[in-house]
Coordinates of C-alpha atoms in Angstrom, one line a residue:
M1 CA 52.4 127.1 18.3
S2 CA 52.3 129.7 20.9
R3 CA 48.7 132.6 20.0
I4 CA 49.6 135.8 20.4
T5 CA 46.5 137.9 21.6
P6 CA 45.8 142.2 22.2
F7 CA 45.6 141.5 25.7
T8 CA 49.3 140.3 25.9
S9 CA 51.3 143.7 26.4
P10 CA 52.9 145.0 29.0
L11 CA 50.6 148.0 29.4
L12 CA 47.0 146.1 29.4
L13 CA 46.9 144.7 32.7
G14 CA 44.0 142.7 34.4
F15 CA 42.7 141.6 30.8
D16 CA 43.0 138.8 30.9
T17 CA 39.6 137.6 32.2
M18 CA 38.1 139.9 29.4
E19 CA 40.1 138.0 26.4
K20 CA 38.8 134.4 28.6
T21 CA 34.7 135.9 28.3
L22 CA 35.1 137.6 24.5
E23 CA 36.2 133.8 23.4
R24 CA 33.5 132.0 25.8
I25 CA 30.8 134.3 23.3
A26 CA 32.5 133.6 20.0
K27 CA 32.3 129.6 20.6
G28 CA 29.0 130.1 22.2
N29 CA 27.0 132.3 19.3
D30 CA 25.6 129.7 16.3
G31 CA 23.3 132.9 14.9
Y32 CA 20.3 131.8 16.3
P33 CA 18.2 133.9 16.8
P34 CA 19.0 137.0 14.4
Y35 CA 19.1 140.8 16.0
N36 CA 20.1 144.1 15.6
I37 CA 22.1 146.3 17.1
E38 CA 20.5 150.0 17.4
R39 CA 21.9 153.5 18.9
I40 CA 19.2 155.8 20.0
R41 CA 19.6 159.0 20.3
G42 CA 18.9 161.0 23.2
D43 CA 16.5 164.0 23.5
A44 CA 17.8 167.4 24.8
S45 CA 14.2 169.0 25.4
S46 CA 13.2 166.1 27.6
D47 CA 16.7 164.9 29.1
A48 CA 16.6 161.5 27.9
P49 CA 20.0 160.0 27.3
E50 CA 21.1 158.1 24.5
R51 CA 20.4 154.4 24.2
L52 CA 21.2 151.1 23.1
R53 CA 18.0 149.1 21.8
I54 CA 19.1 145.2 21.0
T55 CA 16.1 143.6 18.8
L56 CA 15.9 139.7 18.8
A57 CA 13.5 137.7 16.3
V58 CA 11.4 135.5 18.7
A59 CA 9.2 134.4 16.8
G60 CA 6.6 131.9 18.3
F61 CA 8.1 132.3 22.0
S62 CA 5.9 134.3 24.3
E63 CA 6.8 136.1 27.6
E64 CA 7.0 133.0 29.6
D65 CA 9.3 131.0 27.2
L66 CA 12.1 134.0 27.2
D67 CA 14.1 135.1 30.0
V68 CA 16.2 138.5 30.3
T69 CA 19.2 138.5 32.9
T70 CA 22.0 140.2 34.2
E71 CA 25.0 138.3 35.3
E72 CA 28.4 140.3 35.9
N73 CA 28.5 142.3 32.9
Q74 CA 26.9 140.2 30.4
L75 CA 23.1 140.6 29.6
V76 CA 22.0 137.2 28.6
I77 CA 18.7 136.1 26.6
R78 CA 17.7 132.8 26.8
G79 CA 14.6 131.4 25.0
R80 CA 12.7 127.6 25.3
Q81 CA 9.4 126.3 24.2
V82 CA 7.8 123.9 25.3
D83 CA 6.4 121.7 22.4
T84 CA 3.3 120.4 23.4
G85 CA 2.7 117.2 21.0
E86 CA -0.8 118.8 19.9
R87 CA -0.2 119.7 16.3
D88 CA 0.3 117.2 13.7
Y89 CA 3.0 118.9 11.5
L90 CA 2.9 118.6 7.8
H91 CA 6.0 121.0 7.3
R92 CA 7.6 122.9 10.0
G93 CA 9.8 125.3 8.2
I94 CA 9.7 127.9 12.7
A95 CA 12.6 126.7 14.3
A96 CA 11.1 126.1 18.0
R97 CA 14.2 125.6 20.0
Q98 CA 15.7 126.6 22.7
F99 CA 18.5 129.6 22.9
Q100 CA 20.9 131.6 24.4
R101 CA 22.9 134.5 23.2
T102 CA 24.8 136.5 25.5
F103 CA 26.0 140.3 25.1
V104 CA 29.2 141.4 27.3
L105 CA 28.3 145.5 28.6
A106 CA 30.3 147.8 29.6
D107 CA 31.4 149.2 33.2
G108 CA 28.5 150.8 34.1
M109 CA 25.4 150.0 31.5
K110 CA 22.1 149.5 32.3
V111 CA 19.3 147.6 31.2
L112 CA 15.8 149.8 31.2
G113 CA 13.6 147.5 30.5
A114 CA 13.1 144.1 28.1
E115 CA 9.7 144.5 25.4
L116 CA 8.3 141.4 22.9
R117 CA 6.0 142.7 20.5
N118 CA 5.2 141.6 17.1
G119 CA 7.5 138.8 17.8
L120 CA 10.5 140.8 18.2
L121 CA 12.1 141.4 21.7
S122 CA 13.6 144.3 22.4
V123 CA 16.2 145.1 25.4
D124 CA 17.3 149.1 25.5
L125 CA 19.9 149.9 27.4
V126 CA 21.5 153.3 28.9
R127 CA 25.4 154.1 29.8
P128 CA 25.3 156.8 32.3
E129 CA 27.9 159.3 31.0
P130 CA 31.4 158.1 32.4
V131 CA 32.4 160.5 35.7
R132 CA 36.5 160.8 35.3
M133 CA 38.2 160.9 37.8
V134 CA 42.3 161.8 38.4
K135 CA 43.9 160.8 42.0
K136 CA 46.4 161.7 42.4
I137 CA 49.0 159.2 44.0
N138 CA 51.9 160.0 47.3
I139 CA 54.7 158.5 46.0
S140 CA 56.8 157.7 49.4
V141 CA 60.5 158.0 50.1
P142 CA 62.0 155.9 53.2
E143 CA 64.6 158.4 54.8

């Protein structure tokens, strides 16, 4: 049985890599850590652009345990805690596992920065205003 996807349309040329990326991300995310994505309105008086903020709940992780990178058009956030074994837990309900959370970024998206405060990691993104470009293609006619 063949699977029909929206990317098989003859009008969508060159989107096959996006389909593969979406499949990989759907398989890789298990829901940990939980996150929010919010839109922060731009401020006309200070000329600040509209931003997106991704906030992950990373309680127990320190700055050294977290890694935020961009790889091609993906924002990758990794967390890795080292268990020292010095503590003797009677109950351990706070997860201390490693994770990798991936977000696909649209073309032109830029990471402004990341901040860790009160167990929440916030990553700010901005999308520059796209430049509309029309390019005339000359048609050649052999004689």
